[in-house]
XYZ file of N, CA and C in Angstrom:
528
model
N 0.700 -1.300 -0.107
C 0.106 -0.091 0.189
C 0.683 1.289 0.062
N 2.056 1.276 0.806
C 2.830 2.361 0.956
C 3.560 2.500 -0.290
N 3.855 1.653 -1.108
C 4.486 1.845 -2.688
C 3.796 2.262 -3.428
N 2.442 1.871 -3.393
C 1.586 2.392 -4.344
C 1.171 3.564 -4.141
N 1.222 4.109 -2.896
C 0.843 5.759 -2.841
C 2.059 6.592 -3.223
N 3.205 5.991 -2.833
C 4.375 6.342 -3.050
C 4.357 6.785 -4.789
N 4.124 5.352 -5.462
C 4.192 5.668 -6.816
C 3.216 6.603 -7.353
N 1.950 6.705 -6.594
C 0.798 7.585 -7.118
C 1.200 8.795 -6.837
N 1.918 9.369 -6.003
C 2.560 10.430 -5.507
C 3.255 11.066 -6.378
N 4.581 10.087 -6.880
C 5.282 10.769 -7.904
C 4.593 10.718 -9.038
N 3.901 9.966 -9.740
C 3.689 10.458 -11.119
C 2.395 11.752 -11.105
N 1.703 11.920 -9.869
C 0.665 13.230 -9.685
C 2.205 14.460 -9.751
N 2.693 14.285 -9.060
C 3.883 15.563 -8.871
C 4.498 15.420 -10.037
N 4.852 14.923 -10.885
C 5.548 14.737 -12.323
C 4.184 15.427 -13.025
N 3.280 14.742 -13.191
C 2.287 15.586 -13.996
C 1.918 17.152 -13.718
N 2.169 17.529 -12.509
C 1.594 18.212 -11.813
C 2.664 19.436 -12.570
N 4.035 19.210 -12.710
C 5.017 20.005 -13.327
C 5.012 19.659 -14.657
N 4.738 19.077 -15.490
C 4.658 18.848 -16.801
C 4.610 20.527 -17.445
N 5.497 20.610 -18.237
C 5.709 21.799 -19.212
C 4.753 21.668 -20.014
N 4.185 23.145 -20.379
C 3.239 23.017 -21.498
C 3.896 23.135 -22.582
N 3.634 22.931 -23.854
C 4.562 23.097 -25.005
C 5.430 24.251 -25.266
N 4.293 25.412 -25.247
C 4.491 26.998 -25.498
C 5.264 27.504 -24.447
N 5.673 27.183 -23.349
C 6.883 27.469 -22.360
C 7.903 26.398 -21.814
N 7.948 25.363 -22.599
C 8.968 24.616 -22.670
C 10.165 25.032 -23.108
N 10.474 25.955 -23.132
C 11.460 26.680 -23.643
C 12.358 27.725 -22.870
N 13.650 27.527 -22.919
C 14.593 28.232 -22.118
C 14.720 29.225 -23.037
N 15.203 30.030 -21.991
C 15.202 31.736 -21.920
C 16.310 32.344 -21.144
N 17.310 33.170 -21.561
C 18.108 33.812 -20.612
C 17.835 34.900 -20.375
N 17.883 35.463 -19.167
C 17.467 36.654 -18.437
C 18.036 37.893 -19.056
N 17.531 39.158 -19.671
C 18.099 40.171 -20.189
C 19.548 40.553 -19.391
N 20.747 40.713 -20.096
C 21.762 41.157 -19.831
C 22.551 40.277 -18.531
N 22.278 38.944 -18.565
C 22.670 37.875 -17.777
C 23.085 36.648 -18.175
N 23.592 35.831 -17.206
C 24.017 34.436 -17.526
C 22.839 33.332 -17.130
N 22.092 34.064 -16.401
C 21.118 32.911 -16.205
C 19.984 32.369 -17.019
N 19.875 31.406 -17.028
C 18.778 30.988 -18.319
C 17.882 30.132 -17.268
N 16.608 30.113 -17.865
C 15.423 30.014 -16.964
C 14.652 28.763 -18.195
N 13.498 27.937 -17.824
C 12.865 27.298 -18.609
C 11.508 27.991 -18.072
N 10.961 28.915 -18.975
C 9.846 29.332 -18.738
C 8.651 28.747 -18.073
N 8.541 27.772 -18.240
C 7.197 26.892 -17.354
C 7.530 26.699 -16.131
N 8.764 26.292 -15.832
C 9.560 26.283 -14.194
C 9.278 27.618 -13.556
N 9.920 28.242 -14.439
C 10.342 29.657 -13.715
C 8.845 30.269 -13.295
N 7.461 30.140 -14.005
C 6.490 30.696 -14.212
C 5.437 29.656 -14.092
N 5.071 28.542 -12.927
C 4.410 27.454 -13.161
C 2.969 28.188 -13.028
N 2.006 27.679 -13.466
C 0.446 27.958 -13.206
C 0.166 29.121 -13.044
N 0.998 30.151 -13.918
C 0.446 31.540 -13.834
C -0.001 31.904 -15.314
N -0.972 33.138 -15.326
C -1.428 33.509 -16.535
C -0.246 34.732 -17.115
N 0.450 34.263 -18.311
C 1.507 34.845 -18.856
C 0.956 35.481 -19.844
N 1.456 36.747 -20.056
C 1.893 37.627 -21.319
C 3.219 38.076 -21.659
N 3.106 37.502 -23.287
C 4.359 37.318 -23.569
C 4.532 38.703 -24.559
N 5.665 39.483 -24.654
C 5.501 40.960 -25.434
C 6.784 40.984 -26.060
N 7.205 41.115 -27.137
C 8.004 41.499 -28.243
C 8.323 43.061 -27.574
N 9.592 43.459 -27.238
C 9.432 44.971 -27.304
C 10.296 45.417 -27.765
N 10.672 46.788 -27.774
C 11.743 47.648 -28.488
C 11.585 48.879 -27.770
N 12.746 49.603 -27.822
C 13.296 50.423 -27.038
C 12.895 51.969 -27.349
N 13.181 52.049 -28.971
C 12.901 53.257 -29.805
C 12.212 53.279 -30.963
N 10.594 52.480 -30.388
C 9.477 52.236 -31.044
C 8.496 53.747 -30.812
N 7.770 53.743 -31.692
C 6.268 54.566 -31.157
C 5.693 53.530 -30.073
N 5.668 52.598 -30.233
C 4.668 52.191 -28.823
C 5.472 51.596 -27.559
N 6.904 52.053 -27.746
C 7.506 52.048 -26.273
C 7.105 52.504 -25.014
N 6.411 53.737 -24.730
C 5.664 53.946 -23.930
C 4.865 53.112 -23.202
N 4.150 51.906 -24.036
C 3.669 50.927 -23.345
C 4.318 50.018 -22.213
N 5.773 50.405 -22.026
C 6.131 49.547 -21.003
C 5.682 50.402 -19.833
N 5.088 51.482 -19.962
C 4.282 52.004 -18.710
C 2.979 51.059 -18.423
N 2.213 50.845 -19.302
C 1.049 49.989 -19.294
C 1.328 48.604 -18.769
N 2.217 47.886 -19.596
C 2.917 46.741 -19.094
C 3.120 46.538 -17.475
N 3.975 47.309 -17.145
C 4.421 47.194 -16.003
C 3.227 47.512 -14.855
N 2.047 48.320 -15.439
C 1.224 48.549 -14.570
C 0.420 47.430 -14.385
N 0.201 46.665 -15.656
C -0.463 45.148 -15.384
C 0.016 44.168 -14.307
N 1.471 44.203 -14.611
C 1.794 42.999 -13.625
C 2.009 43.503 -12.528
N 2.149 44.763 -12.161
C 1.863 45.265 -10.464
C 0.168 44.945 -10.104
N -0.593 45.303 -11.140
C -1.982 45.075 -10.627
C -2.399 43.773 -10.342
N -2.004 42.834 -11.506
C -2.100 41.475 -11.195
C -1.044 40.795 -10.837
N -0.198 40.785 -10.613
C 1.132 40.200 -10.372
C 1.031 39.101 -9.245
N 0.052 39.618 -7.585
C 0.030 39.102 -6.726
C -1.301 38.038 -6.911
N -1.753 37.769 -8.328
C -3.081 37.061 -8.584
C -2.648 35.598 -9.258
N -1.041 35.852 -9.597
C -0.547 34.944 -10.504
C -0.414 35.282 -11.781
N -0.153 36.691 -12.707
C -0.221 36.949 -13.296
C 1.116 37.550 -13.809
N 1.649 37.257 -14.843
C 3.241 37.866 -15.376
C 3.583 38.223 -16.538
N 4.420 39.060 -16.963
C 4.407 39.637 -18.201
C 5.807 39.551 -18.237
N 6.155 38.979 -19.762
C 7.532 38.422 -19.806
C 7.625 39.139 -20.887
N 8.852 40.047 -20.892
C 9.136 41.044 -22.044
C 10.776 40.551 -22.778
N 10.374 40.293 -24.723
C 11.407 39.806 -24.797
C 12.130 40.970 -26.109
N 12.700 41.547 -25.651
C 13.195 42.700 -27.107
C 13.537 42.163 -28.110
N 13.544 42.572 -29.515
C 13.705 42.263 -30.465
C 14.071 43.212 -31.434
N 15.153 43.244 -32.302
C 15.261 44.035 -33.307
C 14.783 43.977 -34.475
N 13.600 43.161 -34.693
C 13.233 42.479 -35.730
C 12.540 43.186 -36.745
N 11.738 44.362 -36.219
C 10.896 45.432 -36.771
C 11.497 46.963 -36.646
N 12.228 47.292 -37.784
C 12.832 48.480 -37.595
C 13.985 48.956 -36.942
N 14.840 47.540 -36.695
C 15.865 47.625 -35.902
C 15.933 48.925 -34.722
N 15.066 48.891 -33.868
C 14.414 49.767 -32.726
C 14.867 49.244 -31.287
N 15.800 48.661 -31.216
C 16.168 48.003 -30.060
C 17.474 48.352 -29.855
N 18.243 48.735 -28.784
C 19.527 48.837 -28.631
C 20.003 47.260 -29.066
N 21.485 47.133 -29.354
C 22.514 46.263 -29.995
C 22.838 45.610 -28.711
N 22.994 46.311 -27.624
C 23.721 45.920 -26.145
C 22.652 45.361 -25.145
N 22.573 44.094 -24.729
C 21.264 44.017 -23.757
C 21.703 44.896 -22.799
N 22.947 44.963 -22.230
C 22.807 46.163 -20.774
C 22.177 47.612 -21.164
N 22.294 47.904 -22.459
C 21.682 49.091 -22.491
C 19.959 49.094 -22.555
N 19.798 47.904 -22.995
C 18.033 47.217 -23.120
C 17.316 47.538 -21.793
N 18.132 46.780 -21.163
C 17.957 46.561 -19.651
C 17.936 48.201 -18.689
N 19.207 48.861 -19.292
C 19.149 49.646 -18.129
C 17.635 50.955 -18.979
N 17.458 51.064 -20.165
C 16.767 51.759 -20.707
C 15.134 51.491 -20.174
N 15.172 50.265 -20.246
C 13.703 49.871 -19.375
C 13.410 50.317 -17.786
N 14.480 50.006 -16.985
C 14.610 50.128 -15.762
C 14.369 51.853 -15.461
N 15.314 52.369 -16.437
C 15.546 54.082 -16.115
C 14.803 54.802 -16.266
N 14.339 54.174 -17.492
C 12.991 55.299 -18.008
C 11.629 55.065 -17.982
N 11.203 53.418 -17.732
C 10.062 53.159 -17.290
C 9.656 52.324 -15.993
N 10.954 52.418 -15.624
C 10.753 51.612 -14.003
C 10.060 50.269 -14.069
N 10.741 49.089 -15.491
C 10.175 47.735 -15.404
C 10.608 47.371 -14.579
N 10.112 45.973 -13.816
C 10.076 45.367 -12.836
C 9.788 43.952 -13.271
N 8.754 43.799 -14.511
C 8.606 42.461 -15.007
C 9.832 41.718 -15.344
N 9.738 40.595 -15.496
C 10.759 39.782 -16.172
C 11.151 40.356 -17.585
N 12.712 40.637 -17.838
C 12.904 40.769 -19.322
C 14.020 39.721 -19.565
N 13.886 39.409 -20.747
C 14.691 38.029 -21.270
C 15.443 38.591 -22.351
N 16.330 37.687 -22.798
C 17.625 38.306 -24.205
C 16.689 38.616 -25.105
N 17.521 39.144 -25.919
C 16.957 39.419 -27.298
C 16.776 38.526 -28.153
N 15.861 38.792 -28.667
C 14.851 37.419 -29.321
C 14.289 37.979 -30.677
N 14.163 36.734 -31.588
C 13.689 37.060 -32.500
C 12.336 36.477 -33.069
N 11.531 37.478 -33.341
C 10.022 37.014 -33.132
C 9.395 37.040 -34.679
N 9.788 37.803 -35.805
C 9.459 37.659 -36.527
C 9.417 36.495 -38.133
N 8.344 36.340 -38.741
C 8.136 35.163 -39.658
C 9.254 35.451 -40.274
N 9.727 33.722 -40.224
C 10.893 33.289 -41.123
C 12.680 33.442 -40.330
N 12.299 34.446 -39.212
C 13.221 34.815 -38.151
C 13.153 33.881 -36.759
N 12.035 33.776 -36.429
C 11.654 33.548 -34.955
C 12.290 32.261 -34.440
N 12.404 32.291 -33.394
C 13.146 31.511 -32.467
C 12.203 30.444 -31.895
N 12.448 29.375 -30.957
C 11.447 28.451 -30.720
C 10.146 28.936 -30.179
N 10.374 30.285 -29.139
C 9.350 30.613 -28.317
C 8.126 31.229 -29.267
N 8.793 32.229 -30.430
C 8.025 32.707 -31.202
C 7.390 31.697 -32.327
N 8.143 31.112 -32.551
C 7.560 29.861 -33.566
C 6.289 29.318 -32.983
N 6.405 28.881 -32.026
C 4.895 28.027 -31.143
C 4.380 29.148 -30.879
N 4.510 30.294 -30.651
C 3.086 31.193 -30.283
C 2.578 31.436 -31.759
N 3.266 31.585 -32.607
C 2.743 32.132 -33.746
C 1.871 30.884 -34.374
N 2.370 29.587 -34.279
C 1.882 28.637 -34.626
C 0.487 28.469 -33.973
N 0.479 28.493 -32.530
C -0.706 28.692 -31.914
C -1.865 29.378 -32.103
N -1.171 30.856 -32.502
C -2.108 32.020 -32.661
C -2.365 32.236 -34.167
N -1.799 31.363 -35.296
C -1.962 31.536 -36.491
C -1.712 32.741 -37.070
N -0.692 33.471 -36.169
C 0.288 34.580 -36.752
C 0.967 35.223 -36.059
N 1.842 35.600 -36.763
C 3.251 36.152 -36.228
C 3.139 37.892 -35.959
N 3.568 38.296 -35.086
C 3.984 39.922 -34.692
C 4.672 40.248 -35.744
N 3.366 41.487 -35.940
C 3.493 42.216 -37.465
C 4.369 43.528 -37.039
N 4.831 43.622 -35.905
C 5.548 44.890 -35.325
C 5.884 44.439 -33.743
N 6.678 45.575 -33.088
C 6.982 45.628 -32.062
C 5.629 45.635 -30.900
N 5.829 44.856 -29.912
C 4.786 45.273 -28.628
C 3.481 44.257 -29.032
N 3.786 43.190 -29.713
C 2.618 42.462 -29.769
C 2.302 41.671 -28.957
N 1.646 41.173 -28.329
C 0.878 40.551 -27.070
C 0.609 39.360 -27.107
N 0.996 37.875 -26.401
C 0.423 36.952 -26.740
C -0.380 36.308 -24.987
N -1.349 36.140 -24.737
C -1.546 35.937 -23.420
C -2.044 34.415 -23.548
N -1.353 33.686 -22.391
C -1.569 32.014 -22.215
C -2.301 32.001 -20.506
N -2.863 31.062 -20.562
C -3.673 30.776 -19.253
C -2.684 29.904 -18.287
N -3.237 29.719 -17.028
C -2.401 29.282 -16.357
C -1.648 27.748 -16.433
N -2.526 26.850 -17.572
C -2.467 25.697 -18.347
C -1.169 25.866 -19.504
N -0.918 27.058 -19.790
C 0.150 27.296 -20.586
C -0.353 27.293 -21.956
N -1.476 27.478 -22.424
C -1.971 27.344 -23.524
C -2.482 28.629 -23.770
N -2.276 28.913 -25.087
C -2.651 30.116 -25.842
C -4.406 30.575 -25.427
N -4.574 31.805 -24.925
C -5.971 32.099 -24.901
C -6.395 33.040 -26.209
N -5.460 34.211 -25.912
C -5.292 34.859 -27.114
C -4.066 35.631 -27.897
N -4.060 36.526 -28.741
C -2.949 37.343 -29.018
C -3.510 38.781 -29.423
N -2.770 39.649 -29.012
C -3.173 41.637 -29.241
C -2.253 41.976 -29.961
N -2.466 42.791 -31.090
C -1.792 43.413 -32.042
C -1.070 44.770 -31.027
N -0.228 44.888 -31.958
C 0.596 46.201 -31.352
C -0.197 47.438 -30.921
N -1.422 47.926 -31.711
C -1.822 48.684 -31.698
C -2.615 49.019 -30.265
N -3.084 47.544 -29.461
C -4.019 47.114 -28.335
C -3.302 47.865 -27.156
N -3.220 48.775 -26.785
C -2.406 49.308 -25.881
C -2.951 48.466 -24.147
N -1.792 48.273 -23.637
C -2.010 47.403 -22.397
C -3.287 47.818 -21.637
N -3.729 49.219 -21.590
C -5.055 49.511 -20.953
C -6.172 49.123 -21.622
N -6.155 48.550 -23.111
C -7.476 48.549 -23.133
C -8.138 47.422 -23.100
N -9.413 47.771 -22.465
C -10.022 47.236 -21.903
C -10.345 45.711 -22.122
N -10.366 45.464 -23.618
C -10.549 43.684 -23.752
C -9.474 43.112 -23.643
N -8.006 43.725 -23.452
C -6.916 43.032 -23.078
C -7.081 42.453 -21.292
N -7.282 43.687 -20.854
C -7.437 43.820 -19.265
C -8.861 42.568 -18.963
N -9.937 42.584 -19.636
C -10.951 41.215 -18.959
C -10.469 40.326 -19.837
N -9.413 39.953 -20.779
C -8.822 38.681 -21.047
C -8.143 38.188 -19.789
N -7.329 38.919 -19.167
C -6.497 38.454 -18.123
C -7.451 38.460 -17.258
N -8.408 39.105 -16.901
C -9.121 39.206 -15.457
C -9.702 37.473 -15.673
N -10.394 37.440 -16.837
C -10.902 35.748 -16.799
C -10.067 35.088 -16.487
N -9.156 35.323 -17.318
C -7.859 33.945 -16.935
C -7.240 33.794 -15.705
N -7.440 34.732 -14.857
C -6.887 34.727 -13.039
C -8.135 33.937 -12.855
């Protein structure tokens, strides 16, 4: 009986921590050597993944993204930012500069990760998976992908939708 319970416990523990394919991706923290597997670093959280740029007309969205992170963070929500130079080369070449800009200009505290390719034809594993699930790649900086606690795509939102957009906020609330 004890062995059966231990075996069952091991199976349940393993399945509880099984990575959803979209988040079973390793990413290096911005301007750092630390690499994490996203599903292990943010288990059972509602995740908003955004391809960012420091020198874009949509860059002020950092304020709104940080506000979402602060508003819903204690409820199991996280914003993950991935700087990208794919659209208009509007990101600093050096990751240290990207990190400094985000922190000093917009007070960004949500997790930021390595420079990443998000555009069709260039996308790395994370954005390839997101595009496959959503049926479209980002067309510009600040495209947003919302994933539920199960790691499945809920929806994606184009750059033009600001973080304050009621439709995005309602989708986050529903996922929480």
